Amino acid sequence: MNQFERVREAQAGNRAAFLSLIEEQQDRLYRIAYYYVRQEMDAEDVVHEAIYRALVGLPKLKQPQFFTTWLIRIVINCAMTALNKRQRLVVDERYVDELQQVSVTEHDDRIDLLAAVDQLESRQRQVIAFKYWQDMTIEEIANLLRMPSGTIKTILHRGLKALRKNYSFTEEATRSESATVSEQDRLQQRLVTLKELAEARIDIPQTYELTIADYQEDKREAGRATFLWTKQGADPVWGESGKDTGMSLVFGSQEELLEYTIDVAEAARDLPVLTQEELRLHGEEFVLIHYPTALKQFSLTRMKTIESGTIFFYEQIVMDLPLPSSGFRVTVHQSGMVSGFHYFGKQKKPKIPEKLMEKEQILQHIEKTVKVDLQLTYVPKAVLNGAQDEIRLVYELDNCWRSYPADEKEVAKLSEEAVEWEEQAVWLPVPLRPKAAAVRTLEEVQALLGMDSKLYQLLRNADIDEEISSFVWRRRDWQSTDSEDRSFRTFFRTRSAGTVKVMIHKRTGALVSFSRFEDCPPGEKRLSRNECLDIALQFVARTRPELEPYLWLRHQEEEGETDQELFEFRIGVQGVWLRRESLRIVVNKTTGLLEGMDSSFINTTQLETVETTPLIDERKALQIYREVLDLKLEWQTDYSGRGKNHRYRLVYRQVHRYSQREMQWIDARTGELI
């Protein structure tokens, strides 16, 4: 059965077909997630969430032949959501540039067209997928990607031109099966060579054992070999916080070190704390070993103090401005031990505009076009310098992430207004149910999810952050197929197959989310959507009763061919939505079992006390914004380019006149700019 047929079978409710599709993609999904979130445990969370969303959304996939690209897009969305939602970090635009450069291109020799699309540049692939597979208009794509419509048209034109060329080439390549085998041998040999190089160039502790060895090639980044060593007996992802548990290395096809990470807390425990200048010298010494001319090519642009040391950023400078995704960064522990390194390299010098657009012209345009939206939102404690994230009533600026062209030749792009594109939905109030005993212990969670302690054993648990702990169970009769293969595929399959993963809020014991990755046979029931909703609401009443008064259910028609019913809840207080927070529950119609829940922990104490009546109106909020509005000149990655090197465009970003930081919200009660 080919992939198209298996997707059709999976859409009809064949769980074995779905698991088969996921299994052949797992290594790819994990690599993509890892390249985005840069942490093994976070990558595992992202892939689990993506598989869960794919299972729920698969019946709605209109074109099964593009299943792979659709699945990859889900992983990317989950990765970006994880960075924003779970960590609630203030986004560093340079870090976003780093994330956006990730390429997910690979060849699938069984589907010629998909393979040809996979060879395109990341932005070309995105735009083509949105345009032809998601039936989006040029304006909708432009709004989604926050790019001018003209740029989207250019990317689409170049992508289609390249697609015709790639498709012709791919058809010829798929005719030779022996060539594929030979290619696999070549990749394996390259992996062996780079592993030997890594062991020769990097001091790997004798107590470490190799856990992952994976080599892949793609058009943009050529070859990349990823290695992960962990302390013998330690879990590679769920090691204890603060313990010296492992190191990871990434080498390029030219045998250059691209990434280096090692846990040094235990080794550095008794070492003295060095000055920041001493840390810088230690970091530069490490870099010069691997890149002797790096300090001549790149300049130190900024430093970031973290709890355990300092991150030093060295970047390529053009017009006295740093180029994003250029140079390198090195993380040095307070003891002087290098704990992290990431090399981006030297980029092609961008074209400098002949004449810059007048700032006043752009400021006038912003003042005429900027809008605000009243909402509740979590403001990160790092922004507030407080003890915890706070729910605030705010006006969000609709241009907070937008940039404006600095080249006078691009003046026409100022008139290209962003098109509002948000899926319209009807939200219904959730009827309150009779009070039930709240589930607050692990034993109660197991019982609620139907996990008999005699049949399931706890595999591992760890603290995800200050608030959330994660637990993973697996059936006791599950058997592993031992293999010498240390690829991402085998690593992920071994860790995920047959498991149930649960997130618990540490202080309250509340169940935050869970996912099943076990093959459960279909039952004989055929529950209606209303019957499944009753099960979902009972589940909410047992696990998150404090949220019930604030939940609104999205109106959806009953799922037809699938065995699952999805219920999506939004959170609101007196008609004002809490943005970027939701609760989703999946119920199996044939068994009545809960198959998954996704949410974050919402502090209902804050919901109870938050004021939802603004003390300043939109006009006053915009006046506050305009009084301190300024523009900052910077280079921005232009994703319409081709090839390994990045292309850049010079842009203005809106910032606070005095702090030079971007403005996102205006407190609707106090008028404070955030």
Coordinates of C-alpha atoms in Angstrom, one line a residue, residues 18 96 122 182 207 213 259 310 326 328 459 520:
F18 CA -1.7 6.3 10.7
V96 CA 13.5 34.4 15.1
S122 CA 11.9 27.2 2.6
S182 CA 24.1 3.4 -3.1
T207 CA 31.9 8.1 31.1
A213 CA 24.3 9.5 15.5
E259 CA 27.1 23.4 17.1
T310 CA 27.3 34.8 29.6
S326 CA 25.8 35.6 10.7
F328 CA 28.7 32.9 15.8
L459 CA 9.1 5.2 32.7
C520 CA -5.8 1.2 20.9

